[in-house]
XYZ file of C-alpha atoms in Angstrom:
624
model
C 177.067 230.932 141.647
C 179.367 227.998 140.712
C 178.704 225.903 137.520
C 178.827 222.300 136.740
C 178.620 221.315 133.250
C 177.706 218.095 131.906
C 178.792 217.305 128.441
C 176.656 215.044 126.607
C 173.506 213.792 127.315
C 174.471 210.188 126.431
C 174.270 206.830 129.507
C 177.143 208.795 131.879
C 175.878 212.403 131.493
C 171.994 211.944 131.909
C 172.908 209.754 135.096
C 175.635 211.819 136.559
C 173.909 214.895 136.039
C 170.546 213.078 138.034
C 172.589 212.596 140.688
C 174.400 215.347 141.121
C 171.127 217.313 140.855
C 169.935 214.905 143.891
C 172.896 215.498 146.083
C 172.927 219.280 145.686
C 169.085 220.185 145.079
C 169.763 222.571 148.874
C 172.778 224.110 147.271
C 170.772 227.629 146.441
C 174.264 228.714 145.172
C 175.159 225.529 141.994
C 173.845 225.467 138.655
C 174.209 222.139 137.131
C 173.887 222.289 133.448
C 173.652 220.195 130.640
C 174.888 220.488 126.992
C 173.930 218.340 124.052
C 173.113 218.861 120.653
C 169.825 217.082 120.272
C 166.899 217.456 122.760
C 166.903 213.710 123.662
C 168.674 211.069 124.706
C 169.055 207.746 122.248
C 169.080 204.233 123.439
C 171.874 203.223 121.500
C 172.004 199.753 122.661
C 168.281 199.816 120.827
C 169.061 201.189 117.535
C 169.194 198.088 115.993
C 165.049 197.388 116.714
C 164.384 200.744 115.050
C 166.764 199.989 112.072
C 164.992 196.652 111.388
C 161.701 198.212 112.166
C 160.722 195.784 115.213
C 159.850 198.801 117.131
C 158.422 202.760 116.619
C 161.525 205.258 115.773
C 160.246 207.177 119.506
C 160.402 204.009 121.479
C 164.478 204.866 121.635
C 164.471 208.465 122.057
C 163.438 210.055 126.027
C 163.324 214.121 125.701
C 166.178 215.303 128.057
C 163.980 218.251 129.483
C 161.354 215.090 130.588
C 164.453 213.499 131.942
C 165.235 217.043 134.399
C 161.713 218.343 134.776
C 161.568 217.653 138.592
C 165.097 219.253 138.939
C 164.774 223.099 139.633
C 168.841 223.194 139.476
C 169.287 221.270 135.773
C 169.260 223.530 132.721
C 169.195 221.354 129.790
C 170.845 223.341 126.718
C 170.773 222.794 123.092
C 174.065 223.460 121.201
C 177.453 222.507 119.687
C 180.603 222.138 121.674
C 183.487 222.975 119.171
C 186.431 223.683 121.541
C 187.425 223.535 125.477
C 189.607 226.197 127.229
C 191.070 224.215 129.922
C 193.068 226.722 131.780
C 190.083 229.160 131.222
C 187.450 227.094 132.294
C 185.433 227.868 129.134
C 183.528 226.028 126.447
C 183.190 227.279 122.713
C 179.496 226.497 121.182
C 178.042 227.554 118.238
C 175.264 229.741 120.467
C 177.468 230.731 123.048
C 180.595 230.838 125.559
C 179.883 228.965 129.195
C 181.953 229.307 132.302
C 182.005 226.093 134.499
C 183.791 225.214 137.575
C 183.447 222.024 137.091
C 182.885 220.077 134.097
C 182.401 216.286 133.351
C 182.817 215.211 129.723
C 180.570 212.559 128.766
C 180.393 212.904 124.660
C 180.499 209.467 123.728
C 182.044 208.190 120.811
C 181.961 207.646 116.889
C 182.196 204.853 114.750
C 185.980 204.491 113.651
C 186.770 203.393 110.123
C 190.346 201.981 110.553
C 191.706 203.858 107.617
C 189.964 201.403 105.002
C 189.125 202.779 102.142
C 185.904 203.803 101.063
C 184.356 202.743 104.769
C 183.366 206.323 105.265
C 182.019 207.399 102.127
C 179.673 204.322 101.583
C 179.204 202.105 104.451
C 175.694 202.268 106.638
C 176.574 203.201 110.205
C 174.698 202.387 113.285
C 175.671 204.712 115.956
C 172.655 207.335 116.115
C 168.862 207.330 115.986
C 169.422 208.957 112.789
C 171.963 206.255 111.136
C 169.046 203.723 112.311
C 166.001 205.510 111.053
C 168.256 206.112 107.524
C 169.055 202.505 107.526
C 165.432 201.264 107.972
C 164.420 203.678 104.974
C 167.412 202.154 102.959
C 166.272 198.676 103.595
C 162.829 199.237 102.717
C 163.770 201.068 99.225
C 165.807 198.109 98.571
C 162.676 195.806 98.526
C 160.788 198.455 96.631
C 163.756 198.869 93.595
C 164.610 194.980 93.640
C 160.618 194.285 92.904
C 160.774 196.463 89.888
C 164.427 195.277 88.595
C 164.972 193.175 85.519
C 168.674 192.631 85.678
C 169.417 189.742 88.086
C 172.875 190.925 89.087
C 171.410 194.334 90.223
C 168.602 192.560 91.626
C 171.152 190.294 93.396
C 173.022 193.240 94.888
C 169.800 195.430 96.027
C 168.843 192.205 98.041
C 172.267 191.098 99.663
C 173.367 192.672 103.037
C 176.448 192.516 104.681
C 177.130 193.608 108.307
C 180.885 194.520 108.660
C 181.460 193.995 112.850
C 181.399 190.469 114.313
C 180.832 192.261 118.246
C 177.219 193.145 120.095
C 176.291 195.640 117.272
C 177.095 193.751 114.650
C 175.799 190.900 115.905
C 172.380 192.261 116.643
C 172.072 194.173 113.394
C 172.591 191.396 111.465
C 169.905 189.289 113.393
C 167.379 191.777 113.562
C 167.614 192.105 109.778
C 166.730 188.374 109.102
C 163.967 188.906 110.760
C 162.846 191.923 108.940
C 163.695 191.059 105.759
C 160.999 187.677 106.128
C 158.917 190.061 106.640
C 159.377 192.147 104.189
C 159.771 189.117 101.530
C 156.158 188.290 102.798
C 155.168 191.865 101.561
C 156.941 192.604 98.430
C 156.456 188.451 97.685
C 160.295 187.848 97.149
C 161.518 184.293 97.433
C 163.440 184.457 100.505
C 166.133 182.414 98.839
C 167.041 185.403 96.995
C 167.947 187.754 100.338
C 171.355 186.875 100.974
C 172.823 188.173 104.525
C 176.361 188.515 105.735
C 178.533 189.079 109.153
C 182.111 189.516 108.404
C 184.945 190.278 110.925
C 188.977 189.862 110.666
C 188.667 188.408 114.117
C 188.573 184.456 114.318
C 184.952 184.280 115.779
C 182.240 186.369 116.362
C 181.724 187.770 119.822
C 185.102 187.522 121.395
C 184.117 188.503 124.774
C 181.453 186.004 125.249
C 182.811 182.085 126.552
C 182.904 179.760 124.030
C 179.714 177.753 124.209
C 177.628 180.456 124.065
C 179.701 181.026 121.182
C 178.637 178.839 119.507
C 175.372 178.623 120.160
C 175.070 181.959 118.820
C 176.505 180.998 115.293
C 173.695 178.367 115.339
C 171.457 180.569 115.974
C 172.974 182.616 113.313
C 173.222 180.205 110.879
C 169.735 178.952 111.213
C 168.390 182.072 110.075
C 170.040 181.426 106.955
C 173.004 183.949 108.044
C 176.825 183.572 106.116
C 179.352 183.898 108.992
C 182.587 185.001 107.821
C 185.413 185.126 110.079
C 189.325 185.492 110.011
C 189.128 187.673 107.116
C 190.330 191.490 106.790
C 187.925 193.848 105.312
C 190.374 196.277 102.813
C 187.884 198.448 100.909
C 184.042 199.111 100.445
C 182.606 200.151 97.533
C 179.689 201.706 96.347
C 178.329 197.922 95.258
C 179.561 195.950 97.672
C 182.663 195.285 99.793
C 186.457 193.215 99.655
C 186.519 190.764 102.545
C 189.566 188.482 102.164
C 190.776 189.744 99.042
C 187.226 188.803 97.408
C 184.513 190.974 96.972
C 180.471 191.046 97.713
C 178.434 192.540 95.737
C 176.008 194.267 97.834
C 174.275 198.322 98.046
C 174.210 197.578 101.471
C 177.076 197.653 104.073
C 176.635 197.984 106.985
C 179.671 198.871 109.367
C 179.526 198.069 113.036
C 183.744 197.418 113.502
C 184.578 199.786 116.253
C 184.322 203.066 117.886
C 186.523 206.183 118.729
C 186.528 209.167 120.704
C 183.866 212.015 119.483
C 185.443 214.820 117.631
C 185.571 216.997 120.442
C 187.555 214.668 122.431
C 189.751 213.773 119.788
C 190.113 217.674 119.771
C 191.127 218.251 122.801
C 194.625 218.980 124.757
C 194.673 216.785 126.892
C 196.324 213.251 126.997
C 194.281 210.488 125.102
C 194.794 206.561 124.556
C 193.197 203.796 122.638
C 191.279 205.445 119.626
C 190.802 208.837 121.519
C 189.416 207.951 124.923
C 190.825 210.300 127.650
C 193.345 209.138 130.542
C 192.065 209.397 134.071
C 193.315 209.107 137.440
C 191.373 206.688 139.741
C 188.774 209.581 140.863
C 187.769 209.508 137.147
C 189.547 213.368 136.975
C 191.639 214.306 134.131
C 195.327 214.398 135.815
C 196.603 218.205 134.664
C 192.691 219.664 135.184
C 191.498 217.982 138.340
C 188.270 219.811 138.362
C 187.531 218.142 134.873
C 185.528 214.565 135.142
C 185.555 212.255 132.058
C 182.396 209.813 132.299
C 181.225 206.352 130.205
C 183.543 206.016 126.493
C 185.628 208.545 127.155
C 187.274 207.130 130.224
C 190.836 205.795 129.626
C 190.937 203.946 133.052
C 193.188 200.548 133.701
C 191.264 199.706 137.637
C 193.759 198.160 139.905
C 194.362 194.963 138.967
C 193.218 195.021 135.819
C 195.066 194.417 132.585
C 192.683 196.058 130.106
C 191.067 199.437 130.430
C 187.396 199.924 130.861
C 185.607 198.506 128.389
C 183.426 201.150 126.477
C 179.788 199.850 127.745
C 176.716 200.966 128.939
C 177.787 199.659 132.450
C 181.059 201.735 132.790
C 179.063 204.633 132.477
C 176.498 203.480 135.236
C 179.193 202.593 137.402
C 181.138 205.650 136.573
C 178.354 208.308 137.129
C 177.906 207.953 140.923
C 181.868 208.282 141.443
C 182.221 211.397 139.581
C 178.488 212.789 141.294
C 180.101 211.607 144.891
C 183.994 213.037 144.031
C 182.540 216.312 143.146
C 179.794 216.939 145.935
C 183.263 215.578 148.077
C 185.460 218.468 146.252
C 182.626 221.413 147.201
C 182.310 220.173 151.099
C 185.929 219.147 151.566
C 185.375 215.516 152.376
C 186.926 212.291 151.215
C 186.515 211.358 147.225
C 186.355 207.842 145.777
C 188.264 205.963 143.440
C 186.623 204.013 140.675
C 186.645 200.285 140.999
C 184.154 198.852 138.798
C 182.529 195.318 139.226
C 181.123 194.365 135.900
C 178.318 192.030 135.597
C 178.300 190.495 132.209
C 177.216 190.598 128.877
C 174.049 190.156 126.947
C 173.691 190.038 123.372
C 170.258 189.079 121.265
C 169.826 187.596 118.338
C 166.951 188.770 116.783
C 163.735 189.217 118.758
C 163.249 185.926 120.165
C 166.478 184.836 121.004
C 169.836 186.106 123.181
C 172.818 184.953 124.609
C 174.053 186.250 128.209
C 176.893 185.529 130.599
C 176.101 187.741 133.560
C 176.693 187.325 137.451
C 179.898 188.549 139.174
C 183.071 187.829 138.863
C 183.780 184.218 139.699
C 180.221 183.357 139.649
C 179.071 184.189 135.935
C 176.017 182.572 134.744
C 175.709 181.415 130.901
C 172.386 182.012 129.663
C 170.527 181.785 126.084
C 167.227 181.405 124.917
C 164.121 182.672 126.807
C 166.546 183.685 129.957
C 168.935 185.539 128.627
C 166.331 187.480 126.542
C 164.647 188.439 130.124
C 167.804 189.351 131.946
C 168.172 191.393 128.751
C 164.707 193.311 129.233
C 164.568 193.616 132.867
C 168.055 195.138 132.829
C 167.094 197.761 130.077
C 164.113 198.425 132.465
C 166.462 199.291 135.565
C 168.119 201.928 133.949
C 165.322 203.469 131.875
C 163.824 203.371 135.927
C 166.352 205.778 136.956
C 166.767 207.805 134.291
C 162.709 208.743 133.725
C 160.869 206.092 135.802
C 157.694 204.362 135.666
C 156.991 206.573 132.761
C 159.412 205.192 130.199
C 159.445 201.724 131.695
C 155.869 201.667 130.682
C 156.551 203.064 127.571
C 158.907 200.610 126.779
C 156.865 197.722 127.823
C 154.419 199.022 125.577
C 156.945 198.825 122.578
C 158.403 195.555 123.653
C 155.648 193.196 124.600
C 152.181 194.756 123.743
C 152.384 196.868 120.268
C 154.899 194.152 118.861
C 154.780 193.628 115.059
C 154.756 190.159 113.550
C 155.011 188.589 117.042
C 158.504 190.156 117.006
C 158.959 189.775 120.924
C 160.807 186.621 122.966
C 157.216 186.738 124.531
C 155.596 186.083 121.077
C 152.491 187.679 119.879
C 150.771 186.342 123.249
C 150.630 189.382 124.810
C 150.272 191.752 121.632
C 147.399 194.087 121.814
C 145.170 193.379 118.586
C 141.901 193.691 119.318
C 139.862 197.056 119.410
C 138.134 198.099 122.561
C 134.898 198.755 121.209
C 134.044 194.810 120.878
C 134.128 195.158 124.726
C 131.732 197.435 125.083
C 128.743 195.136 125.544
C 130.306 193.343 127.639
C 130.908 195.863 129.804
C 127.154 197.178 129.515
C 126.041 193.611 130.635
C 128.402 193.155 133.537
C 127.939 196.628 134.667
C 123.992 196.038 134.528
C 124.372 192.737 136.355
C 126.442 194.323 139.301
C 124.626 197.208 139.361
C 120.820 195.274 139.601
C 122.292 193.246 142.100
C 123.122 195.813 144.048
C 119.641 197.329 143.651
C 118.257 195.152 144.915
C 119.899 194.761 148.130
C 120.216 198.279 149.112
C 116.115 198.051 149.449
C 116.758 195.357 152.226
C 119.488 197.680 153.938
C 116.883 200.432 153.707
C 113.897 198.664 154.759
C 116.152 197.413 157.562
C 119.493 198.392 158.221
C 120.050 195.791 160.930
C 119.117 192.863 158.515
C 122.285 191.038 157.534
C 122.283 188.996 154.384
C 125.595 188.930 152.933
C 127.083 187.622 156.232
C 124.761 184.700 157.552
C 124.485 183.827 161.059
C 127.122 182.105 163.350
C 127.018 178.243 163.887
C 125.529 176.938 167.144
C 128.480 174.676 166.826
C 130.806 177.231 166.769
C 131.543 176.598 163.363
C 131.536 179.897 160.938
C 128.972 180.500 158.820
C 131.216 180.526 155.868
C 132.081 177.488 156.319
C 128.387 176.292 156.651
C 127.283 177.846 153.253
C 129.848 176.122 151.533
C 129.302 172.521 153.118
C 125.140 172.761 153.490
C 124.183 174.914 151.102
C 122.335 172.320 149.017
C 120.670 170.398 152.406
C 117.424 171.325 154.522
C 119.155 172.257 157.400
C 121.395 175.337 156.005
C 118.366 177.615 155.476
C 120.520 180.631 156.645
C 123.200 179.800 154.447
C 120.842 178.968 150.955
C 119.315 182.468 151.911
C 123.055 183.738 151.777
C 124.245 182.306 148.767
C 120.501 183.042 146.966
C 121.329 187.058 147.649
C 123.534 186.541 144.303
C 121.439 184.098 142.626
C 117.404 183.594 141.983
C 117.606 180.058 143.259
C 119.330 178.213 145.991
C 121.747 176.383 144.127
C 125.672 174.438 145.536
C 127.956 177.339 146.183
C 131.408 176.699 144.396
C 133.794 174.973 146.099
C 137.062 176.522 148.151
C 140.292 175.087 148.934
C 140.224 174.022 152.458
C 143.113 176.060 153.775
C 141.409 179.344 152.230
C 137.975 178.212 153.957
C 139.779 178.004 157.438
C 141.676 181.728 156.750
C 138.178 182.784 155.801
C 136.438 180.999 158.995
C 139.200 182.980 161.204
C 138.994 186.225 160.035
C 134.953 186.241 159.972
C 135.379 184.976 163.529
C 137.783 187.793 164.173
C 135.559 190.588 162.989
C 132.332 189.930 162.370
C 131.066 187.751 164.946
C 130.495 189.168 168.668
C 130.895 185.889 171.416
C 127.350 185.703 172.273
C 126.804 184.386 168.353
C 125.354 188.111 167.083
C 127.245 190.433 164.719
C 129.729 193.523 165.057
C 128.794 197.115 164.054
C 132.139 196.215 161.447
C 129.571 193.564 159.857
C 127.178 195.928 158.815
C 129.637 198.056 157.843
C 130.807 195.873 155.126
C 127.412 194.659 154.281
C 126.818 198.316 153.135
C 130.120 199.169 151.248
C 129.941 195.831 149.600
C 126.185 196.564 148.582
C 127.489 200.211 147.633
C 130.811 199.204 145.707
C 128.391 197.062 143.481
C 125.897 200.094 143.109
C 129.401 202.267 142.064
C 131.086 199.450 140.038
C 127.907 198.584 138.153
C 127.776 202.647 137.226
C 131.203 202.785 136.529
C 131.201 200.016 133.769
C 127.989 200.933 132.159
C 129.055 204.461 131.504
C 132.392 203.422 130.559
C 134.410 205.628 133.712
C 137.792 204.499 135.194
C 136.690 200.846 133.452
C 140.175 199.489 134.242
C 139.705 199.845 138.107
C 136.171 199.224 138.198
C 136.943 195.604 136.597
C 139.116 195.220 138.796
C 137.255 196.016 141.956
C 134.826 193.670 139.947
C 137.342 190.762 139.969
C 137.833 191.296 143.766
C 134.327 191.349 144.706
C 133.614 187.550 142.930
C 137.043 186.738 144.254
C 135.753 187.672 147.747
C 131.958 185.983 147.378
C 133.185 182.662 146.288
C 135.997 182.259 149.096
C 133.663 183.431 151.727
C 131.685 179.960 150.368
C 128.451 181.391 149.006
C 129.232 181.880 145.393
C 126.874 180.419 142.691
C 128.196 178.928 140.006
C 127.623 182.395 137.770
C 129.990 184.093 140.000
C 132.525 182.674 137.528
C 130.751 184.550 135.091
C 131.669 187.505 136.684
C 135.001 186.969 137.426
C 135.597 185.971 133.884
C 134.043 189.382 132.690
C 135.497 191.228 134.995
C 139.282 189.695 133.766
C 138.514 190.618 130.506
C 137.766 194.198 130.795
C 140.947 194.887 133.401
C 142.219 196.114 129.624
C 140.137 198.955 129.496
C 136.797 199.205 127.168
C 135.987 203.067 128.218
C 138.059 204.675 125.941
C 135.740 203.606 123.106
C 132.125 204.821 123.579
C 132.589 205.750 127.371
C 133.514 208.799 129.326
C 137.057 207.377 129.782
C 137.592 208.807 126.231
C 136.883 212.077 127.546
C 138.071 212.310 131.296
C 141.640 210.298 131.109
C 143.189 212.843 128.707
C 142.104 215.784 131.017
C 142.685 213.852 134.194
C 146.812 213.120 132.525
C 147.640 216.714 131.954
C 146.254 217.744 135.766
C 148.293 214.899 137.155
C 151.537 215.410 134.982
C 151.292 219.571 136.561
C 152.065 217.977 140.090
C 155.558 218.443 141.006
C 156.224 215.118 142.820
C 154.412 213.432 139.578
C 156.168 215.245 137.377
C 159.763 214.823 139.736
C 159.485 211.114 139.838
C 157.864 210.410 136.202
C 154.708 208.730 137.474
C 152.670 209.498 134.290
C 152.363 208.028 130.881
C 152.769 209.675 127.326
């Protein structure tokens, strides 16, 4: 049985352990294992929304065992790597020894502190779910002490924050914390001139990486949420009360240090040859040169691509790029076929600023895009939603949708509060009594005329002599003397013969063809498919009616509510209520069962049946 080991269940290992699992789920004879010290995976490019409390501490955390639970070959394992045996092929945890064959190290890195004094001892990091659930606390208890303090100084200190880090991180931290600290002046009724913020780097300006009008546009932004920018100025100690940037000092209890990041103390550990802050040199298969069996994947990688004068940069996208290599080069190793080398194409950058605002330059090389505002906050979200796609699917793309747009806080969202759910259920739930009695006496009555007489039509009236559609006559004579057939039509939905509602001309004529096409025989009389959907449409109002008054699968039942109206009035013969019911219908697509209706009852049972299916369960179609 050989063994492949995946080190760390950061970006590279989740995704080169997927699909490694995916090109060797025949191999009876692998075991593909994973090794990390927590049972989840954090979305460290996230941390920041937990840390300023825009989002719930789970929204960044996906349990690795979800991640693998439609992989029979992955065994996820919980323990600390201390030590590697190279030439033995061995790994020293805390639990136990494991054997591999092949092993890709993907342990990320740690926040490096540049030898400055006092960095380590009392600076806020931001480099774990932990360090941003401690640094939410800490911000919080700030507000809470400063309330209660007399001495202004202290007072001062407990409400001034300085971010150390003018990159992504720093930048992010530092604008999610304006935000939250409004709010939290709002709360604790603070004077928000009193909440002084910082964002201080030795650099000359803040994002380097980004070109220089978006630049600037994101010390604007910076600055107009009241923001000090201090740049061109070395940082040479931190202190318990504040910090010394440029030989001065801020007096602050709250530093926060975002300035770089190093290889993990594993890798730093390690005998093998390392560069630039502990990363590990690779050839161009992504294979450590003396151990070619051993991949390194995402921050580890020391790797200068062809070309290139800079080594990968230590990103989210080097380890998406760099996870399919390695998963390819190996499953190439085991069947003797050609391996790849790694040539990344990176496509850009994003950063926000706060909730409502970002800056991007994204595209591909020699056609980069520079976006900001609204845009660049999308591109932001629907890239986060590709890769939380392939590493647990629909389910945590819902999830996260859920934290993002719908259970925002304080509007906190570049969507607003527009599509934030507020509103309980339950003052839906007459509503959808009344529209479920309305649909379901409607359909009462009809299914007496389909009884009495099953070869009565009424919701399809008679052909034209002219050869024009019926549909078309309902909507153009329903009002006149001479469309008796078509008033009788359009008076099935209402108790008088009233003007249908009017339709678009171009949907009339699709309409007029494909009632032509299968419902009208050439001699002017009706198909057996006419009565057909007389009945189901009769029955579906019968079912949707039932559906919505005893609050069961209410979503789909509005919606199939919505489609029926949608279907009367383009067909020409809806009344003018029929809005009435396609307005009802749209506002119960949200769901009103789950308060005083069986859906209360029957979707938690009906979830745990449907997440015990294997191909649910292997391709995360479920929610939480």
């Amino acid at each position: 049985m050989k063994q492949i080991i995946v080190l760390g269940g950061g970006y590279g290992g989740i995704l080169t352990a997927k699909k490694l699992a995916k090109r060797l789920r025949k191999q009876k004879d692998l075991r593909i294992t994973l090794i990390d010290r927590k049972p989840y995976h954090t979305l460290l490019t996230e941390l920041h929304e937990v840390a300023a409390n825009r989002v719930e501490e789970d929204s960044i955390k996906i349990d690795l065992k979800k991640v693998f639970s439609g992989f029979r070959n992955v065994d996820v394992v919980l323990d600390e790597i201390g030590s590697i045996d190279f030439d033995g092929q061995t790994l020293q945890g805390e639990k136990q020894t494991y054997n591999y064959d092949y092993l890709v190290i993907g342990t990320g890195s740690k926040p490096t502190f540049f030898g400055i004094p006092g960095a380590d001892q009392h600076a806020f990091t931001l480099w774990s779910y932990d360090d941003a659930v401690r640094l939410k606390e800490h911000t919080l208890n700030m507000f809470r002490k400063a309330v209660l303090e007399r001495n202004p100084q202290v007072r001062k200190e407990m409400l001034t924050f300085v971010v150390v880090g003018g990159g992504f991180t720093g930048v992010e931290m530092i604008g999610e914390l304006a935000e939250f600290t409004q709010q939290l002046c709002k709360e604790f009724y603070v004077d928000p001139s009193e909440v002084t913020l910082h964002v201080a780097d030795m650099v000359d300006k803040i994002l380097p990486i980004l070109p220089e009008p978006l630049i600037r546009k994101a010390e604007k932004r910076l600055r107009k949420m009241n923001v000090n920018i201090i740049t061109g100025s070395k940082i040479t100690e931190v202190k318990p009360d504040g910090v010394t940037v440029g030989g001065s000092d801020i007096k602050s209890r709250t530093v926060i240090w975002t300035a770089g990041v190093e290889g993990s103390d594993v890798v730093g550990s390690m005998d093998v040859e390392q560069k630039g802050r502990k990363r590990i040199l690779t050839n161009d298969k992504l294979q450590i040169p003396a151990h070619p069996n051993v991949y390194v994947v995402g921050d580890n990688i020391f790797y200068i691509p062809e070309g290139a004068a800079a080594p990968v940069p230590q990103m989210v996208e080097n380890a998406e790029l760099a996870a399919p290599v390695i998963a390819h080069n190996i499953v190439a190793e085991l069947s003797n076929k050609p391996m790849k080398s790694y040539k990344p194409t990176f496509h850009g950058t994003m950063v926000c600023i706060g909730s409502r605002y970002g800056v991007a330059n994204v595209g591909v090389p020699g056609h980069m895009f520079r976006l900001s505002g609204f845009p660049a906050m999308l591109v932001k979200h629907l890239i986060n939603m590709l890769y939380l796609f392939q590493v647990c699917g629909f389910n945590k793309v819902y999830h996260y949708m859920l934290h993002e747009f719908f259970h925002v806080r304080n509007n906190r969202s570049f969507v607003g509060g527009h599509f934030a759910k507020r509103s309980p259920n339950f003052w839906l739930v007459p509503l959808r009594i009344f529209a479920g009695w309305m649909w379901l006496s409607q359909g009462w009555d009809k299914i007496h005329k389909i009884i009495d007489d099953p070869n009565k039509m009424f919701l399809i009236p008679a052909k034209a002599a002219d050869g024009v559609s019926a549909a078309s006559a309902a909507g153009a004579d329903a009002a006149g003397a001479g469309a008796a057939d078509a008033v009788s039509a359009a008076s099935a939905y209402t108790a008088e013969a009233v003007s249908a509602l009017p339709v678009p001309d171009f949907l009339k004529s699709i309409v007029d063809w494909s009632m032509d096409l299968m419902f009208y025989t050439g001699d002017g009389g009706y198909t057996s498919l006419a009565y057909v959907f007389q009945t189901s449409m009769v029955l579906a109002e019968l079912i949707v009616g039932i559906l919505l008054i005893v609050g069961l699968f209410t979503a789909p039942a509005a919606v199939a509510s919505v489609a029926m109206g949608a279907m009367v009035w383009v067909s020409g013969m809806a009344p003018n209520e029929m809005l009435w019911y396609l307005a009802a219908g749209i506002a119960l697509i949200g769901g009103s069962g789950s308060t005083f209706g069986l859906d209360y009852y029957v979707y938690p049972w009906l979830k745990k049946v449907w997440k015990r299916i294997p191909i649910v369960r292997r391709w995360y179609v479920y929610t939480d």
